[in-house]
PDB file of C-alpha atoms in Angstrom:
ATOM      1  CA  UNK A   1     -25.348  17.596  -8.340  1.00 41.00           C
ATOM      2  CA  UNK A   2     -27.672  15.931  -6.042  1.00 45.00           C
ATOM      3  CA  UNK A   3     -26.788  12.796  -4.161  1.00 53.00           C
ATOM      4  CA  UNK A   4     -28.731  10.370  -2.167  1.00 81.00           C
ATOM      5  CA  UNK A   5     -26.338   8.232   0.756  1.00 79.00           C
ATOM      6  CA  UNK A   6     -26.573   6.076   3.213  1.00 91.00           C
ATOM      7  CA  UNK A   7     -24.343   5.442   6.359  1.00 92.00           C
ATOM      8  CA  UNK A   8     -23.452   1.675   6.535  1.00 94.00           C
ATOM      9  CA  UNK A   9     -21.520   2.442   9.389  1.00 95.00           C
ATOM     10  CA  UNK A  10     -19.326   4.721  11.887  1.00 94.00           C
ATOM     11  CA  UNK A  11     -16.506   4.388  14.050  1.00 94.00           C
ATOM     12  CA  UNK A  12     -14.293   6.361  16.105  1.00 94.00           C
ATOM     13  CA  UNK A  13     -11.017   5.747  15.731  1.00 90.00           C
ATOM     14  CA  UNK A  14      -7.462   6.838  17.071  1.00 87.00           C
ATOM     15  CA  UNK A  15      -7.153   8.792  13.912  1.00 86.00           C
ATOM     16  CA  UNK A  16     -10.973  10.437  14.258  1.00 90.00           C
ATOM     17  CA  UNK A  17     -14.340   9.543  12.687  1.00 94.00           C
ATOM     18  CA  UNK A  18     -14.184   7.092  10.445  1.00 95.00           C
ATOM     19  CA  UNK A  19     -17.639   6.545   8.318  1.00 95.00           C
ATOM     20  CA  UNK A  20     -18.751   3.803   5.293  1.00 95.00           C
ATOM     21  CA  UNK A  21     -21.339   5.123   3.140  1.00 94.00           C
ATOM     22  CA  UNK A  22     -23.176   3.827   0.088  1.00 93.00           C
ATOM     23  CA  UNK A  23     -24.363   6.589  -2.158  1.00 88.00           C
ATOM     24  CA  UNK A  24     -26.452   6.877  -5.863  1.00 86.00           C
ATOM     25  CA  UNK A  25     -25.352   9.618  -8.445  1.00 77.00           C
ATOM     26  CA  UNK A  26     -27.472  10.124 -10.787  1.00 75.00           C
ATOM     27  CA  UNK A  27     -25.815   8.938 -14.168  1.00 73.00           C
ATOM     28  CA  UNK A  28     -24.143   6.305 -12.361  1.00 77.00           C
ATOM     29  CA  UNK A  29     -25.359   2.800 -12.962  1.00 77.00           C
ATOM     30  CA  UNK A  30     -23.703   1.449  -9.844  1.00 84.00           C
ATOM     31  CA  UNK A  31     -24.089   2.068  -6.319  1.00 89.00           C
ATOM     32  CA  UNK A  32     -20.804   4.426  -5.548  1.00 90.00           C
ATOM     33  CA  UNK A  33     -19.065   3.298  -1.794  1.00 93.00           C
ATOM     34  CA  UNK A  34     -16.801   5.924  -0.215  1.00 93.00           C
ATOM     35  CA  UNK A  35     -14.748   5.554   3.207  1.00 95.00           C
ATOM     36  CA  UNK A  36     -14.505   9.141   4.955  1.00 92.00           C
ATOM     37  CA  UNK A  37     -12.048   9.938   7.946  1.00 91.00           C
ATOM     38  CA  UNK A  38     -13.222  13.325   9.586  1.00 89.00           C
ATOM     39  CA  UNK A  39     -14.349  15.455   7.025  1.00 80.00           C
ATOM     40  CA  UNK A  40     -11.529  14.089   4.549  1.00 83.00           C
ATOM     41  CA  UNK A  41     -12.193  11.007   1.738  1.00 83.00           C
ATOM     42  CA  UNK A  42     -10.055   8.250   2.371  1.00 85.00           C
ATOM     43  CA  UNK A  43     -11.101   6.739  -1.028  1.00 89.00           C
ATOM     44  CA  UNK A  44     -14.345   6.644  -3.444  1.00 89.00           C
ATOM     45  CA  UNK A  45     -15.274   3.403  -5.649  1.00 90.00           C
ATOM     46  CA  UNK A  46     -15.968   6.380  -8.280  1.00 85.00           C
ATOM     47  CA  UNK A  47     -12.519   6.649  -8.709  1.00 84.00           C
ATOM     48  CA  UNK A  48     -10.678   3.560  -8.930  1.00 88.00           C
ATOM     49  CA  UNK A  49      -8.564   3.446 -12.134  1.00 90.00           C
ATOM     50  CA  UNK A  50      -4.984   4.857 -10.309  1.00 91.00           C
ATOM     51  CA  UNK A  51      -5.396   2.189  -7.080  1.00 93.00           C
ATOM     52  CA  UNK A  52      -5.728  -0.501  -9.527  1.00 95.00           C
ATOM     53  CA  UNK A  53      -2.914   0.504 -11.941  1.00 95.00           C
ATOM     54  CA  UNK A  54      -1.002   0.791  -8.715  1.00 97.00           C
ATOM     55  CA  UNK A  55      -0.879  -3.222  -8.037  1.00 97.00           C
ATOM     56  CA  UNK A  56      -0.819  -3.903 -12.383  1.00 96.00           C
ATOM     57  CA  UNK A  57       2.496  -1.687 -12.866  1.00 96.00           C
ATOM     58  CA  UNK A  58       4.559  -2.932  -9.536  1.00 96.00           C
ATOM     59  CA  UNK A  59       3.864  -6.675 -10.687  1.00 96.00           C
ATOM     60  CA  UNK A  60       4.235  -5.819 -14.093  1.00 93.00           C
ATOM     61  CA  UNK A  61       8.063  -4.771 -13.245  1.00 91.00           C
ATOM     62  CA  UNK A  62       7.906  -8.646 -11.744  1.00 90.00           C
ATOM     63  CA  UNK A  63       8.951 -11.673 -13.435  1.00 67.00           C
ATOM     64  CA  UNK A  64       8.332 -15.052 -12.327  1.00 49.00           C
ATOM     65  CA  UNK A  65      11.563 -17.881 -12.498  1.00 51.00           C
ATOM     66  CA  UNK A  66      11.424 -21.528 -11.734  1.00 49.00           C
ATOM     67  CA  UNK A  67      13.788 -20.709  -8.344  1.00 55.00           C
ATOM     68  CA  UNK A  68      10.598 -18.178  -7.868  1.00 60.00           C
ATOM     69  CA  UNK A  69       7.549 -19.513  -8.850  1.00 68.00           C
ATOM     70  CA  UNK A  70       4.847 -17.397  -6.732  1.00 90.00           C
ATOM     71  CA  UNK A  71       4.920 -14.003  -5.913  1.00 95.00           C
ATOM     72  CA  UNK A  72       4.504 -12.846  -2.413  1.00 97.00           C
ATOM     73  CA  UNK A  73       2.922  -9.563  -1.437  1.00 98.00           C
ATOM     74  CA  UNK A  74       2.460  -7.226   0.552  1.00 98.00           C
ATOM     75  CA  UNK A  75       0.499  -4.278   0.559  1.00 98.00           C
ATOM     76  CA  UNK A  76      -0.278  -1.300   2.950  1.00 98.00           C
ATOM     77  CA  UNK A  77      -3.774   0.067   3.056  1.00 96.00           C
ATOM     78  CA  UNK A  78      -6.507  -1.928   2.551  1.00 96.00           C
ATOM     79  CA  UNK A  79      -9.394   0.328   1.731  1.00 94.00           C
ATOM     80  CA  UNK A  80     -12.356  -0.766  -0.298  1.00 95.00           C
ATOM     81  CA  UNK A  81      -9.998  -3.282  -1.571  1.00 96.00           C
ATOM     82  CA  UNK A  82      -9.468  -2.377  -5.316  1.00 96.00           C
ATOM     83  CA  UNK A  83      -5.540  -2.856  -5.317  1.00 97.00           C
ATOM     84  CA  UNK A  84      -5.478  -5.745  -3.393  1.00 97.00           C
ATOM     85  CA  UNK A  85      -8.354  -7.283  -5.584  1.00 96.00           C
ATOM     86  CA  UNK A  86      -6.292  -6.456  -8.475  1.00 96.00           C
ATOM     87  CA  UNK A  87      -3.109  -8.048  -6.817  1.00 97.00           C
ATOM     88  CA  UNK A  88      -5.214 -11.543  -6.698  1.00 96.00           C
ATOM     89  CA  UNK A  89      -6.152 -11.285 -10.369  1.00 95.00           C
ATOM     90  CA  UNK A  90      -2.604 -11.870 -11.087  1.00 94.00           C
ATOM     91  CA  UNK A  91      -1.959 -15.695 -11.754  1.00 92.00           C
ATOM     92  CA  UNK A  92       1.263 -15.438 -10.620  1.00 92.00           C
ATOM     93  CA  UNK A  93       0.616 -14.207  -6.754  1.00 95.00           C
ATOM     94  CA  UNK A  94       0.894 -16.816  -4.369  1.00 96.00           C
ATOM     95  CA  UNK A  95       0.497 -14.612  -1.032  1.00 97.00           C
ATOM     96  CA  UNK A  96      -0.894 -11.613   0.131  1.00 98.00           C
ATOM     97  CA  UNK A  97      -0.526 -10.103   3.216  1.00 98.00           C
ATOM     98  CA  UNK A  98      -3.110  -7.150   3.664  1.00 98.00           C
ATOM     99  CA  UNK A  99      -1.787  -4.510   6.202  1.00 98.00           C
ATOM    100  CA  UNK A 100      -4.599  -1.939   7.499  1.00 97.00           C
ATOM    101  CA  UNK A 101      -4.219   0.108  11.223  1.00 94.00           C
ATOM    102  CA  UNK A 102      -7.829   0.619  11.358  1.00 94.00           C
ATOM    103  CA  UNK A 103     -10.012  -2.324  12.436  1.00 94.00           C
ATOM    104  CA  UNK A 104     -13.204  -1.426  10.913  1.00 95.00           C
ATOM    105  CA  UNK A 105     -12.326  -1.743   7.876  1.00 95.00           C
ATOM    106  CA  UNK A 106     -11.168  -5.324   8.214  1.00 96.00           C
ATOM    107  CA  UNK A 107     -14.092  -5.750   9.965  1.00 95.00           C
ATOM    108  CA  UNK A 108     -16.565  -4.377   7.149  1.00 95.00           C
ATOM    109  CA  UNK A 109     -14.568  -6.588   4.406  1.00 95.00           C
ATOM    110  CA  UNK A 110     -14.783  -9.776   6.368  1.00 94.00           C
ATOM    111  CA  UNK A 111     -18.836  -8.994   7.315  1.00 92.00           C
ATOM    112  CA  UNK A 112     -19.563  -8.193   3.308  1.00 91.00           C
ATOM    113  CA  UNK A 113     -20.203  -4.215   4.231  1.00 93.00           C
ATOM    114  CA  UNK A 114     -17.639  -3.243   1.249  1.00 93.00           C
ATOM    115  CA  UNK A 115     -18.144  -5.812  -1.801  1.00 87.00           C
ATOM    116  CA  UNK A 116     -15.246  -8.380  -2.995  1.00 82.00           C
ATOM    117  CA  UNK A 117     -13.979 -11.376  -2.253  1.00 79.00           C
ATOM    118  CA  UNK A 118     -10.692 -10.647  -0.192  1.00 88.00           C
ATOM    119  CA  UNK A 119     -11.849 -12.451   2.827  1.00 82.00           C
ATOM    120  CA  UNK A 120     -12.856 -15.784   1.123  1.00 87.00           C
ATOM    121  CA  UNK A 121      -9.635 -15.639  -0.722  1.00 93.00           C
ATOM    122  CA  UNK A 122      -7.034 -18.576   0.557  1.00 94.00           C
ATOM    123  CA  UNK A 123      -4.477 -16.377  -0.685  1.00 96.00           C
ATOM    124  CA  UNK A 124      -5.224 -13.254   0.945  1.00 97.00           C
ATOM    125  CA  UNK A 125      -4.714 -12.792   4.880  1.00 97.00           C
ATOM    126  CA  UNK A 126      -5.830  -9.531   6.257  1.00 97.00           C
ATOM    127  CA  UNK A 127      -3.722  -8.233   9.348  1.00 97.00           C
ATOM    128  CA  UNK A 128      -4.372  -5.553  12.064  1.00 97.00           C
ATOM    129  CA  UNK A 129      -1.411  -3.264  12.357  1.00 97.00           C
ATOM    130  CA  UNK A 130       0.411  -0.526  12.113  1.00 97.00           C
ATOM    131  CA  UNK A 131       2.177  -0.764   8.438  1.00 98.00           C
ATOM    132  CA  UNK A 132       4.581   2.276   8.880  1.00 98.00           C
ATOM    133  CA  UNK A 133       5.781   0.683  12.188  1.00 97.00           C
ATOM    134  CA  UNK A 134       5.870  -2.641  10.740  1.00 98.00           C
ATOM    135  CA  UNK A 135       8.200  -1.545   7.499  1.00 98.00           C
ATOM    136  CA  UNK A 136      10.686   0.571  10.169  1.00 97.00           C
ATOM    137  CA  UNK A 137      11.174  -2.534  11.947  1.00 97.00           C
ATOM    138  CA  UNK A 138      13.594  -5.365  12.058  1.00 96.00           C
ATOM    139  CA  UNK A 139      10.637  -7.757  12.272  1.00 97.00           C
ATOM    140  CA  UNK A 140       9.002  -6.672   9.428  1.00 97.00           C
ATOM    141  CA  UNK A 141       5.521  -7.115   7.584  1.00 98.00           C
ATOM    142  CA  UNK A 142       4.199 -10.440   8.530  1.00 98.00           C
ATOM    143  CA  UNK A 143       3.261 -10.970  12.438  1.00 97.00           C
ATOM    144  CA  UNK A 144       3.501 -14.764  11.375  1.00 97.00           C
ATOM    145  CA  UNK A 145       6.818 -14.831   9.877  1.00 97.00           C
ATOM    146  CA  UNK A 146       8.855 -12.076  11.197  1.00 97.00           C
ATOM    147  CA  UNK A 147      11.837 -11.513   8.929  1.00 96.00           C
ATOM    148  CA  UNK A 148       9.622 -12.080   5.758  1.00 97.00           C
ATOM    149  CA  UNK A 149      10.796 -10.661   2.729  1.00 97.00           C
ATOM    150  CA  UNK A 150       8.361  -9.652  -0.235  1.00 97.00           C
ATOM    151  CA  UNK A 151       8.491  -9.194  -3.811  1.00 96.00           C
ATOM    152  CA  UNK A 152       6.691  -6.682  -3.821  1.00 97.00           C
ATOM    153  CA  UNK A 153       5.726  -4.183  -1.218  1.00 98.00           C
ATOM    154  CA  UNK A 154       2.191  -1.945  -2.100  1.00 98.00           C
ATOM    155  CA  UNK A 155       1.569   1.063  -0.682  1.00 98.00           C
ATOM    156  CA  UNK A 156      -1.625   2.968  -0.052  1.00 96.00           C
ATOM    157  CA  UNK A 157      -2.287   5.195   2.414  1.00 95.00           C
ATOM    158  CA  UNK A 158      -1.889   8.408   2.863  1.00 94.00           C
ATOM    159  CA  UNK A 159      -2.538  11.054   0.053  1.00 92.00           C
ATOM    160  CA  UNK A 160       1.347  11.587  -0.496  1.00 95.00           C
ATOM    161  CA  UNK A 161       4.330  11.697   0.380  1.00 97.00           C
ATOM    162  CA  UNK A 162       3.613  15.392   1.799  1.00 95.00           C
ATOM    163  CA  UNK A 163      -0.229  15.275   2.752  1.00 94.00           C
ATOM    164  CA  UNK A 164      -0.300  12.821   5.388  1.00 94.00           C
ATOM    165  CA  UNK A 165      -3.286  10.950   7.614  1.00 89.00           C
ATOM    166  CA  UNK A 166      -0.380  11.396  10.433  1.00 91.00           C
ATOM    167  CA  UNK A 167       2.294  13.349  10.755  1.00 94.00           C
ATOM    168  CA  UNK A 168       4.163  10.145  12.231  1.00 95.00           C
ATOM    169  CA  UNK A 169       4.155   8.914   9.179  1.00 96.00           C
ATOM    170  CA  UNK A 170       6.832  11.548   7.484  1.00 97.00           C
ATOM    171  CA  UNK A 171       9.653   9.030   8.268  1.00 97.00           C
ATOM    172  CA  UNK A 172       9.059   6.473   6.168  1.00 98.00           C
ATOM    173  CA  UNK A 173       8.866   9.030   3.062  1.00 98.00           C
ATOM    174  CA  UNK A 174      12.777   9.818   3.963  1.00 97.00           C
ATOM    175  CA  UNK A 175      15.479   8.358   2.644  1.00 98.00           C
ATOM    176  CA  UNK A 176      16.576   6.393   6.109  1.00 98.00           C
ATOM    177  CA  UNK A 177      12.730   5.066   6.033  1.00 98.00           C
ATOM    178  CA  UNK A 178      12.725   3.971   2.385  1.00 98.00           C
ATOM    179  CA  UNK A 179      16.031   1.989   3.042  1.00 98.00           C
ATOM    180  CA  UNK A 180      14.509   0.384   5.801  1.00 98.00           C
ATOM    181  CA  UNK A 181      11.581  -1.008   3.669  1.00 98.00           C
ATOM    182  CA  UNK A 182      14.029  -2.016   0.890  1.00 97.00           C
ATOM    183  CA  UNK A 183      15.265  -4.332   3.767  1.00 97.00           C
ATOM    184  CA  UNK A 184      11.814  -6.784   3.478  1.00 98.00           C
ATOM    185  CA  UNK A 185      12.021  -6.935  -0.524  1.00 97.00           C
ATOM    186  CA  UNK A 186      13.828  -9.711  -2.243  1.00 95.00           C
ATOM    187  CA  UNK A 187      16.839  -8.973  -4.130  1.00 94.00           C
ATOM    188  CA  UNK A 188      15.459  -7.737  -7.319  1.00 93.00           C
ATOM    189  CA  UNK A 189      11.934  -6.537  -5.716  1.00 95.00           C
ATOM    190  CA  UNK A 190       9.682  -3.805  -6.423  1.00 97.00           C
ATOM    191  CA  UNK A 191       8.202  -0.985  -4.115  1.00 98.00           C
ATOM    192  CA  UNK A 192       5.002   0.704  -5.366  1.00 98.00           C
ATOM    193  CA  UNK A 193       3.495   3.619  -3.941  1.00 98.00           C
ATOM    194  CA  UNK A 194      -0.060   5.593  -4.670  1.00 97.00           C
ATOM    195  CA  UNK A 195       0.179   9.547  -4.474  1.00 96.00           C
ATOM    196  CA  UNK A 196      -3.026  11.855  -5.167  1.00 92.00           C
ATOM    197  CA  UNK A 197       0.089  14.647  -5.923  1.00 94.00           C
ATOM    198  CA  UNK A 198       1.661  15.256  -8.963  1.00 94.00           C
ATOM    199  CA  UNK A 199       5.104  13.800  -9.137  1.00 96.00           C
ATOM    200  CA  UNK A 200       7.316  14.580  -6.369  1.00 96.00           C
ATOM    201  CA  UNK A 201      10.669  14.909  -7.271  1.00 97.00           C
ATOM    202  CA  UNK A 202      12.033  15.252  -3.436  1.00 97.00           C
ATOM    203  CA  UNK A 203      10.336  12.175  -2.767  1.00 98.00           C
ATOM    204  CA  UNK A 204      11.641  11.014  -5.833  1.00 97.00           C
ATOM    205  CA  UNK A 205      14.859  11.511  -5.066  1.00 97.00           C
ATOM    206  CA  UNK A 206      14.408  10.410  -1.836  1.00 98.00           C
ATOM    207  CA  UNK A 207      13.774   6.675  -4.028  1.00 98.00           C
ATOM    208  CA  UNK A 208      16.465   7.241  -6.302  1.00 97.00           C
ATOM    209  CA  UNK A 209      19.202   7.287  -3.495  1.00 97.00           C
ATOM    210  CA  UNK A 210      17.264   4.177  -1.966  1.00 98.00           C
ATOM    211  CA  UNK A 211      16.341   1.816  -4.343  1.00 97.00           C
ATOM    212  CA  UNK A 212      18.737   0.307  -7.837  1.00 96.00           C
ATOM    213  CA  UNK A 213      16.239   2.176  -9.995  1.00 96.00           C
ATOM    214  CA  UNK A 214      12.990   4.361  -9.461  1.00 97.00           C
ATOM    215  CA  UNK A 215      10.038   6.551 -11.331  1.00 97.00           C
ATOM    216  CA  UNK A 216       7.172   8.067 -11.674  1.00 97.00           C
ATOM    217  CA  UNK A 217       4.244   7.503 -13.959  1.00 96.00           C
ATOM    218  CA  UNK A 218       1.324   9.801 -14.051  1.00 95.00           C
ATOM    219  CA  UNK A 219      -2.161   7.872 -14.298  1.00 92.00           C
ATOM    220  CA  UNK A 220      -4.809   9.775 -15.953  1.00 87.00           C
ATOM    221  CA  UNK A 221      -8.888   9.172 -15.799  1.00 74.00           C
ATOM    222  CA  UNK A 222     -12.233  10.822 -15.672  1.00 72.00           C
ATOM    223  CA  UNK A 223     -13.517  12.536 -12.940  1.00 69.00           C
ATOM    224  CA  UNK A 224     -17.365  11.950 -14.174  1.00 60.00           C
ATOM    225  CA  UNK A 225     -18.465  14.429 -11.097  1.00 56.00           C
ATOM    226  CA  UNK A 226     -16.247  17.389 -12.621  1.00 57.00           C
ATOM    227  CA  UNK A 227     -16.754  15.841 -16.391  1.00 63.00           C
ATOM    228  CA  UNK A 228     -12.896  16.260 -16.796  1.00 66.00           C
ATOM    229  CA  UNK A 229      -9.714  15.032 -16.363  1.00 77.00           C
ATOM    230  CA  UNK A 230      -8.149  13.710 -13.629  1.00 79.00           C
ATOM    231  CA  UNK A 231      -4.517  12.235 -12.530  1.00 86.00           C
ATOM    232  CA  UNK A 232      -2.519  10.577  -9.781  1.00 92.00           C
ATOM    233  CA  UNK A 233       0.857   9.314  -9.523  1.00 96.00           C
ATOM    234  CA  UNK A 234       2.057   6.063  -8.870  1.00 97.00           C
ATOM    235  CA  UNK A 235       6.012   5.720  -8.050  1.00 98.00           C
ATOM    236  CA  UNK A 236       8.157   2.603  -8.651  1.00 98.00           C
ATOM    237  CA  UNK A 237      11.272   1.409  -7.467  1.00 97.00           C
ATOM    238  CA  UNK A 238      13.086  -1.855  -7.188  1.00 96.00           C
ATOM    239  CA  UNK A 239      15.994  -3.102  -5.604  1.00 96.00           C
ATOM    240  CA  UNK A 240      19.286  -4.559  -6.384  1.00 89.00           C
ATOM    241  CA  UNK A 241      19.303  -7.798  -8.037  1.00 79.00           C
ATOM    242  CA  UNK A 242      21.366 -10.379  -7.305  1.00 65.00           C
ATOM    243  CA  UNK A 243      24.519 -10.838  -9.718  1.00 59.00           C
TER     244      UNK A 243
END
């Protein structure tokens, strides 16, 4: 199939070329954006139904209380912005704290290169960092308020727990790492995580041993490219509550 693109922009970056590109498919109404590292997609606005059901099913395990009236979140990976968008759509969200290592990508959602409204949201902060670092440590996910605890924490970046963007990045997928994040949830929060994989049931276990309670749901949609079928996993897990 035949497809016309255009480069909005390129970067090098300490993890290799990165490159935004608007492209037209024909029998698609709507102008298809795609963010490419190397020769690898880091995510296509063709295919947007598991990011979003990624943000819907963590909050969904979330129920607000008058000693909690807002939700605060936090969520790794920024992207073209679909799970963070849907994070906003929630009523209940006060806060959201967008954590992305690469700079261009802020940079193209605060400049309008990648459409939304993240930027102009009051709710919505976009940060600069490392978020694998930032969940290891004791200071946690917020630059501006270290010590901040979430209730819920949104995860995605790499492909999955296996197929990584850095092989740094293994730790947090191990049971030490995942009780380190646990640390920056509220009693009673929820951990979500986006996986191109099938389930995992390592990494699942891996959860299981970390959190109160964990799963895996399967989310299925069309791949109108390959006019079939298509799934990705999203894993939940939530810590203790309070008695």
């Amino acid at each position: 199939m035949s497809a016309r693109f255009e480069e909005l922009d390129w970067r090098e970056t300490p993890l290799g070329e990165l490159a935004l590109r608007r492209r037209s498919y024909p029998g698609v109404a709507e102008p298809v954006y795609e963010i490419k590292l190397n020769d690898e997609f880091l995510m296509s606005s063709l295919f947007t139904v598991a990011e979003v059901k990624l943000a819907d099913l963590a909050l969904a395990e979330l129920t607000t209380c008058p000693s909690t009236p807002e939700l605060d979140v936090a969520v790794g990976g920024l992207g073209l912005g679909y799970t963070a968008e849907a994070v906003l759509k929630n009523p209940d969200v006060g806060s959201l704290v967008v954590i992305d290592m690469l700079d261009a990508v802020i940079d193209w959602h605060e400049h309008g290169l990648i459409p939304g409204g993240l930027a102009a949201d009051p709710r919505c902060r976009l940060v600069h960092g490392d978020f694998f670092s930032m969940a290891q440590s004791t200071t946690g996910l917020d630059p501006l308020a270290p010590g901040r605890r979430f209730h819920a924490v949104i995860v995605d970046i790499d492909h999955s727990p296996r197929h990584l963007l850095h092989p740094d990045n293994a730790g947090f997928y191990q049971l030490d790492g995942l009780r380190r994040l646990s640390e920056h949830l509220h009693p009673g929060g929820v951990f979500a995580l986006w996986s191109n994989d099938r389930p995992d049931e390592e990494f699942l276990a891996a959860l299981t041993q970390a959190f109160a309670e964990a799963r895996a749901e399967v989310v299925a949609f069309d791949n109108p490219l390959q006019e079939r079928e298509a799934a990705n996993t999203v894993y939940l897990a939530r810590t203790h509550r309070l008695p």
